[in-house]
């Protein structure tokens, strides 16, 4: 069949408009900063999937913001670079065992809190020499660069030497091989490591509450609209039962004694 020149032009234009429409309809993925090395909190499994409480919270929040699971891009953050990634728009928000503090609020805004943890110590299961923070005097404590946890222990054990490593997994190895005597961070994170199948019977938590850590979701300073939307999503997650389900799913195997869901107050 012969097609006229005008018809060919019209067909080409129609294709172009259709392609343009598809481009307009395509949604940019939402970039969320999480930890990749915190079992039970934020962890990248060997098959490339992500598990943990923060992952479930972030996925729920993203859904409330209008994003499907396949429209989420998880990006790895470390304790030392969370503020920078937010400030330079590398991520839309951060959900990475991110404790709300006045110092951090100078650089970012927080939604939440959505979880309360307490700082504790993890030691080798056969180590009876550390039962309290003060026992770390003249011993080696491992912490993560950018974390404030070591400072609290040093206040109680000023003679403790601190080993700062990039991630918690590295600290765990240091405790296991004896190059560190203890590792400190939030009990939720420590429980996640101790509960991993490959770590069964190797480690134990001391059971301390050296601090109250209110986990919040970090957003760019001044982005009150996003902060408000995330707060609404977190409140809904608690009221519809999804929060409780996520806690039990991620921490239940460790018999972790968790706090009830905190009231969302940031930004209000």
mmCIF file of C-alpha atoms in Angstrom:
data_model
loop_
_atom_site.group_PDB
_atom_site.id
_atom_site.type_symbol
_atom_site.label_atom_id
_atom_site.label_comp_id
_atom_site.label_asym_id
_atom_site.label_seq_id
_atom_site.Cartn_x
_atom_site.Cartn_y
_atom_site.Cartn_z
ATOM 1 C CA UNK A 1 0.000 0.000 0.000
ATOM 2 C CA UNK A 2 1.348 3.401 -0.950
ATOM 3 C CA UNK A 3 1.531 5.940 1.854
ATOM 4 C CA UNK A 4 1.325 9.627 1.027
ATOM 5 C CA UNK A 5 4.069 11.996 2.175
ATOM 6 C CA UNK A 6 1.616 13.797 4.463
ATOM 7 C CA UNK A 7 0.545 10.473 5.962
ATOM 8 C CA UNK A 8 4.141 9.471 6.625
ATOM 9 C CA UNK A 9 4.822 12.786 8.349
ATOM 10 C CA UNK A 10 1.693 12.376 10.471
ATOM 11 C CA UNK A 11 2.701 8.835 11.444
ATOM 12 C CA UNK A 12 6.201 9.977 12.379
ATOM 13 C CA UNK A 13 4.771 12.799 14.459
ATOM 14 C CA UNK A 14 2.395 10.412 16.219
ATOM 15 C CA UNK A 15 5.270 8.093 17.129
ATOM 16 C CA UNK A 16 7.305 11.033 18.409
ATOM 17 C CA UNK A 17 4.422 12.262 20.542
ATOM 18 C CA UNK A 18 3.863 8.764 21.917
ATOM 19 C CA UNK A 19 7.545 8.457 22.821
ATOM 20 C CA UNK A 20 7.452 11.894 24.396
ATOM 21 C CA UNK A 21 4.414 10.917 26.408
ATOM 22 C CA UNK A 22 6.163 7.780 27.666
ATOM 23 C CA UNK A 23 9.167 9.837 28.673
ATOM 24 C CA UNK A 24 6.958 12.221 30.605
ATOM 25 C CA UNK A 25 5.186 9.335 32.299
ATOM 26 C CA UNK A 26 8.458 7.661 33.361
ATOM 27 C CA UNK A 27 9.103 8.328 37.013
ATOM 28 C CA UNK A 28 12.541 8.953 38.413
ATOM 29 C CA UNK A 29 13.305 6.423 41.163
ATOM 30 C CA UNK A 30 13.425 7.683 44.714
ATOM 31 C CA UNK A 31 16.930 7.411 46.170
ATOM 32 C CA UNK A 32 17.034 6.244 49.783
ATOM 33 C CA UNK A 33 20.164 5.965 51.881
ATOM 34 C CA UNK A 34 20.414 2.840 54.047
ATOM 35 C CA UNK A 35 23.138 0.785 55.680
ATOM 36 C CA UNK A 36 24.276 -2.270 53.745
ATOM 37 C CA UNK A 37 26.049 -4.003 56.621
ATOM 38 C CA UNK A 38 23.626 -4.007 59.556
ATOM 39 C CA UNK A 39 21.722 -7.309 59.806
ATOM 40 C CA UNK A 40 18.196 -6.744 61.079
ATOM 41 C CA UNK A 41 18.442 -3.014 60.275
ATOM 42 C CA UNK A 42 19.780 -2.540 56.754
ATOM 43 C CA UNK A 43 21.601 -5.365 55.012
ATOM 44 C CA UNK A 44 22.484 -6.246 51.428
ATOM 45 C CA UNK A 45 22.101 -9.993 51.028
ATOM 46 C CA UNK A 46 24.318 -12.035 48.702
ATOM 47 C CA UNK A 47 21.581 -12.158 46.074
ATOM 48 C CA UNK A 48 21.447 -8.368 45.953
ATOM 49 C CA UNK A 49 18.181 -7.957 47.858
ATOM 50 C CA UNK A 50 17.860 -5.756 50.927
ATOM 51 C CA UNK A 51 16.528 -6.783 54.332
ATOM 52 C CA UNK A 52 16.075 -5.163 57.719
ATOM 53 C CA UNK A 53 13.772 -2.952 59.731
ATOM 54 C CA UNK A 54 15.014 0.296 58.172
ATOM 55 C CA UNK A 55 14.500 -1.233 54.725
ATOM 56 C CA UNK A 56 10.900 -2.105 55.593
ATOM 57 C CA UNK A 57 10.291 1.371 57.046
ATOM 58 C CA UNK A 58 11.833 3.077 54.004
ATOM 59 C CA UNK A 59 9.828 0.916 51.598
ATOM 60 C CA UNK A 60 6.586 1.684 53.465
ATOM 61 C CA UNK A 61 7.330 5.421 53.477
ATOM 62 C CA UNK A 62 8.213 5.395 49.778
ATOM 63 C CA UNK A 63 4.927 3.646 49.007
ATOM 64 C CA UNK A 64 3.032 6.358 50.882
ATOM 65 C CA UNK A 65 4.933 8.919 48.811
ATOM 66 C CA UNK A 66 3.710 7.213 45.639
ATOM 67 C CA UNK A 67 6.609 4.913 44.755
ATOM 68 C CA UNK A 68 6.422 1.203 44.074
ATOM 69 C CA UNK A 69 9.107 -1.180 45.316
ATOM 70 C CA UNK A 70 10.743 -1.280 41.873
ATOM 71 C CA UNK A 71 10.925 2.530 41.855
ATOM 72 C CA UNK A 72 13.232 2.635 44.875
ATOM 73 C CA UNK A 73 16.999 2.950 44.512
ATOM 74 C CA UNK A 74 18.756 2.016 47.742
ATOM 75 C CA UNK A 75 22.140 3.677 48.167
ATOM 76 C CA UNK A 76 24.747 2.691 50.715
ATOM 77 C CA UNK A 77 25.531 5.241 53.401
ATOM 78 C CA UNK A 78 28.102 5.169 56.163
ATOM 79 C CA UNK A 79 27.770 6.827 59.557
ATOM 80 C CA UNK A 80 30.300 9.465 58.492
ATOM 81 C CA UNK A 81 28.646 10.578 55.231
ATOM 82 C CA UNK A 82 24.905 10.627 55.876
ATOM 83 C CA UNK A 83 24.672 14.426 56.133
ATOM 84 C CA UNK A 84 26.783 14.975 53.011
ATOM 85 C CA UNK A 85 24.654 12.668 50.854
ATOM 86 C CA UNK A 86 21.522 14.516 51.968
ATOM 87 C CA UNK A 87 23.029 17.972 51.510
ATOM 88 C CA UNK A 88 24.298 17.217 47.997
ATOM 89 C CA UNK A 89 21.017 15.582 46.878
ATOM 90 C CA UNK A 90 22.573 12.152 46.385
ATOM 91 C CA UNK A 91 19.568 10.725 48.273
ATOM 92 C CA UNK A 92 16.032 11.926 48.902
ATOM 93 C CA UNK A 93 16.124 10.727 52.486
ATOM 94 C CA UNK A 94 18.175 8.543 54.812
ATOM 95 C CA UNK A 95 16.829 5.717 56.985
ATOM 96 C CA UNK A 96 19.985 4.191 58.424
ATOM 97 C CA UNK A 97 19.874 3.729 62.225
ATOM 98 C CA UNK A 98 20.154 7.525 62.164
ATOM 99 C CA UNK A 99 19.902 8.798 65.743
ATOM 100 C CA UNK A 100 18.387 12.258 66.084
ATOM 101 C CA UNK A 101 20.754 14.709 67.787
ATOM 102 C CA UNK A 102 21.016 18.490 68.112
ATOM 103 C CA UNK A 103 24.380 18.444 66.344
ATOM 104 C CA UNK A 104 22.962 16.558 63.362
ATOM 105 C CA UNK A 105 19.886 18.811 63.256
ATOM 106 C CA UNK A 106 22.196 21.705 62.447
ATOM 107 C CA UNK A 107 22.809 20.088 59.043
ATOM 108 C CA UNK A 108 19.652 18.090 58.254
ATOM 109 C CA UNK A 109 16.012 17.879 59.288
ATOM 110 C CA UNK A 110 14.512 14.728 60.756
ATOM 111 C CA UNK A 111 11.147 13.018 60.437
ATOM 112 C CA UNK A 112 10.170 10.680 63.247
ATOM 113 C CA UNK A 113 11.345 9.274 65.538
ATOM 114 C CA UNK A 114 10.214 5.814 64.454
ATOM 115 C CA UNK A 115 12.281 3.588 66.772
ATOM 116 C CA UNK A 116 14.071 3.737 70.136
ATOM 117 C CA UNK A 117 17.257 1.775 70.694
ATOM 118 C CA UNK A 118 19.768 1.726 73.526
ATOM 119 C CA UNK A 119 23.544 1.625 73.260
ATOM 120 C CA UNK A 120 25.074 -1.656 74.405
ATOM 121 C CA UNK A 121 28.258 -3.714 74.112
ATOM 122 C CA UNK A 122 28.819 -6.920 72.164
ATOM 123 C CA UNK A 123 31.608 -9.284 73.235
ATOM 124 C CA UNK A 124 32.670 -12.831 72.465
ATOM 125 C CA UNK A 125 30.336 -15.387 74.004
ATOM 126 C CA UNK A 126 33.148 -16.941 76.060
ATOM 127 C CA UNK A 127 34.424 -13.609 77.426
ATOM 128 C CA UNK A 128 33.443 -13.140 81.077
ATOM 129 C CA UNK A 129 35.821 -10.232 81.667
ATOM 130 C CA UNK A 130 33.447 -7.538 80.373
ATOM 131 C CA UNK A 131 30.149 -7.159 82.209
ATOM 132 C CA UNK A 132 29.962 -3.338 82.247
ATOM 133 C CA UNK A 133 31.458 -0.424 80.351
ATOM 134 C CA UNK A 134 34.062 0.271 83.034
ATOM 135 C CA UNK A 135 35.585 -3.159 82.406
ATOM 136 C CA UNK A 136 36.930 -1.853 79.092
ATOM 137 C CA UNK A 137 39.644 0.195 80.806
ATOM 138 C CA UNK A 138 42.956 -0.957 79.273
ATOM 139 C CA UNK A 139 41.005 -2.985 76.693
ATOM 140 C CA UNK A 140 40.243 -2.358 73.020
ATOM 141 C CA UNK A 141 36.854 -1.059 71.903
ATOM 142 C CA UNK A 142 35.747 -1.097 68.277
ATOM 143 C CA UNK A 143 33.429 1.544 66.876
ATOM 144 C CA UNK A 144 32.507 2.882 63.436
ATOM 145 C CA UNK A 145 33.947 6.084 62.025
ATOM 146 C CA UNK A 146 31.412 8.891 62.411
ATOM 147 C CA UNK A 147 29.507 7.219 65.228
ATOM 148 C CA UNK A 148 29.202 8.857 68.644
ATOM 149 C CA UNK A 149 28.953 5.564 70.528
ATOM 150 C CA UNK A 150 32.622 5.311 71.519
ATOM 151 C CA UNK A 151 32.510 8.697 73.262
ATOM 152 C CA UNK A 152 29.911 7.456 75.738
ATOM 153 C CA UNK A 153 31.969 4.374 76.580
ATOM 154 C CA UNK A 154 35.167 6.420 76.906
ATOM 155 C CA UNK A 155 33.437 8.605 79.480
ATOM 156 C CA UNK A 156 32.990 5.495 81.639
ATOM 157 C CA UNK A 157 36.241 3.768 80.661
ATOM 158 C CA UNK A 158 38.750 6.568 79.897
ATOM 159 C CA UNK A 159 41.674 4.129 79.577
ATOM 160 C CA UNK A 160 39.999 2.115 76.838
ATOM 161 C CA UNK A 161 41.676 2.331 73.437
ATOM 162 C CA UNK A 162 39.321 2.915 70.531
ATOM 163 C CA UNK A 163 39.650 1.238 67.146
ATOM 164 C CA UNK A 164 37.605 3.029 64.466
ATOM 165 C CA UNK A 165 36.691 1.008 61.371
ATOM 166 C CA UNK A 166 34.530 1.809 58.352
ATOM 167 C CA UNK A 167 31.672 -0.582 59.060
ATOM 168 C CA UNK A 168 30.113 -2.740 61.754
ATOM 169 C CA UNK A 169 30.946 -5.940 59.913
ATOM 170 C CA UNK A 170 34.636 -5.063 60.206
ATOM 171 C CA UNK A 171 34.198 -4.434 63.935
ATOM 172 C CA UNK A 172 32.533 -7.814 64.337
ATOM 173 C CA UNK A 173 35.511 -9.516 62.701
ATOM 174 C CA UNK A 174 37.855 -7.595 65.010
ATOM 175 C CA UNK A 175 35.975 -8.836 68.081
ATOM 176 C CA UNK A 176 35.875 -12.389 66.749
ATOM 177 C CA UNK A 177 39.605 -12.566 66.025
ATOM 178 C CA UNK A 178 40.557 -10.887 69.297
ATOM 179 C CA UNK A 179 42.002 -7.664 67.914
ATOM 180 C CA UNK A 180 39.164 -5.895 69.766
ATOM 181 C CA UNK A 181 37.547 -6.859 73.062
ATOM 182 C CA UNK A 182 34.144 -5.321 72.459
ATOM 183 C CA UNK A 183 32.060 -3.547 69.870
ATOM 184 C CA UNK A 184 29.601 -0.815 70.723
ATOM 185 C CA UNK A 185 26.567 0.608 68.986
ATOM 186 C CA UNK A 186 22.792 0.356 69.325
ATOM 187 C CA UNK A 187 21.452 -2.869 70.804
ATOM 188 C CA UNK A 188 19.192 -3.316 67.771
ATOM 189 C CA UNK A 189 22.223 -3.491 65.480
ATOM 190 C CA UNK A 190 24.186 -5.736 67.834
ATOM 191 C CA UNK A 191 21.206 -8.072 68.204
ATOM 192 C CA UNK A 192 20.945 -8.292 64.429
ATOM 193 C CA UNK A 193 24.540 -9.468 64.169
ATOM 194 C CA UNK A 194 24.290 -11.925 67.064
ATOM 195 C CA UNK A 195 21.114 -13.413 65.550
ATOM 196 C CA UNK A 196 22.646 -14.180 62.147
ATOM 197 C CA UNK A 197 22.754 -17.911 61.550
ATOM 198 C CA UNK A 198 26.506 -17.916 60.958
ATOM 199 C CA UNK A 199 27.083 -16.113 64.281
ATOM 200 C CA UNK A 200 24.971 -18.345 66.510
ATOM 201 C CA UNK A 201 26.723 -18.930 69.838
ATOM 202 C CA UNK A 202 29.718 -16.725 68.988
ATOM 203 C CA UNK A 203 28.698 -13.420 70.567
ATOM 204 C CA UNK A 204 26.598 -11.982 73.365
ATOM 205 C CA UNK A 205 25.168 -8.612 74.360
ATOM 206 C CA UNK A 206 26.037 -7.301 77.811
ATOM 207 C CA UNK A 207 22.548 -5.851 78.289
ATOM 208 C CA UNK A 208 23.397 -2.207 78.990
ATOM 209 C CA UNK A 209 21.427 0.944 78.243
ATOM 210 C CA UNK A 210 24.189 3.499 77.868
ATOM 211 C CA UNK A 211 21.979 5.858 75.891
ATOM 212 C CA UNK A 212 18.576 6.336 74.322
ATOM 213 C CA UNK A 213 18.812 6.438 70.536
ATOM 214 C CA UNK A 214 15.794 7.867 68.722
ATOM 215 C CA UNK A 215 15.987 6.789 65.088
ATOM 216 C CA UNK A 216 14.789 9.404 62.633
ATOM 217 C CA UNK A 217 14.637 9.772 58.864
ATOM 218 C CA UNK A 218 16.993 12.460 57.615
ATOM 219 C CA UNK A 219 15.869 14.895 54.905
ATOM 220 C CA UNK A 220 17.434 18.011 53.418
ATOM 221 C CA UNK A 221 17.436 21.015 55.728
ATOM 222 C CA UNK A 222 14.354 23.127 55.105
ATOM 223 C CA UNK A 223 12.378 20.499 53.185
ATOM 224 C CA UNK A 224 9.384 20.756 55.496
ATOM 225 C CA UNK A 225 6.977 19.346 52.920
ATOM 226 C CA UNK A 226 8.844 16.035 52.648
ATOM 227 C CA UNK A 227 9.374 15.949 56.406
ATOM 228 C CA UNK A 228 5.634 16.339 56.968
ATOM 229 C CA UNK A 229 4.752 13.619 54.437
ATOM 230 C CA UNK A 230 7.219 11.161 55.987
ATOM 231 C CA UNK A 231 5.875 11.904 59.465
ATOM 232 C CA UNK A 232 2.369 11.119 58.229
ATOM 233 C CA UNK A 233 3.603 7.857 56.686
ATOM 234 C CA UNK A 234 5.369 6.813 59.897
ATOM 235 C CA UNK A 235 2.259 7.530 61.952
ATOM 236 C CA UNK A 236 0.154 5.450 59.562
ATOM 237 C CA UNK A 237 2.686 2.607 59.702
ATOM 238 C CA UNK A 238 2.197 2.378 63.456
ATOM 239 C CA UNK A 239 -1.595 2.646 63.414
ATOM 240 C CA UNK A 240 -2.165 0.041 60.691
ATOM 241 C CA UNK A 241 0.063 -2.558 62.397
ATOM 242 C CA UNK A 242 2.837 -2.556 59.792
ATOM 243 C CA UNK A 243 5.397 -1.180 62.259
ATOM 244 C CA UNK A 244 4.832 -3.972 64.783
ATOM 245 C CA UNK A 245 4.965 -6.587 62.039
ATOM 246 C CA UNK A 246 8.276 -5.212 60.749
ATOM 247 C CA UNK A 247 9.800 -5.212 64.241
ATOM 248 C CA UNK A 248 8.843 -8.826 64.891
ATOM 249 C CA UNK A 249 9.975 -9.919 61.440
ATOM 250 C CA UNK A 250 13.442 -8.414 61.814
ATOM 251 C CA UNK A 251 14.183 -8.700 65.532
ATOM 252 C CA UNK A 252 12.005 -11.577 66.673
ATOM 253 C CA UNK A 253 14.606 -14.326 66.059
ATOM 254 C CA UNK A 254 17.030 -12.570 68.442
ATOM 255 C CA UNK A 255 14.468 -12.397 71.253
ATOM 256 C CA UNK A 256 15.134 -8.668 71.272
ATOM 257 C CA UNK A 257 13.316 -6.614 73.910
ATOM 258 C CA UNK A 258 12.237 -3.594 71.911
ATOM 259 C CA UNK A 259 10.556 -0.377 73.011
ATOM 260 C CA UNK A 260 7.001 0.475 71.907
ATOM 261 C CA UNK A 261 6.678 2.725 68.863
ATOM 262 C CA UNK A 262 7.611 6.298 69.820
ATOM 263 C CA UNK A 263 5.354 9.245 69.105
ATOM 264 C CA UNK A 264 6.285 11.131 65.943
ATOM 265 C CA UNK A 265 7.301 14.606 67.066
ATOM 266 C CA UNK A 266 10.015 15.953 64.738
ATOM 267 C CA UNK A 267 8.955 19.024 62.819
ATOM 268 C CA UNK A 268 5.765 19.457 64.821
#
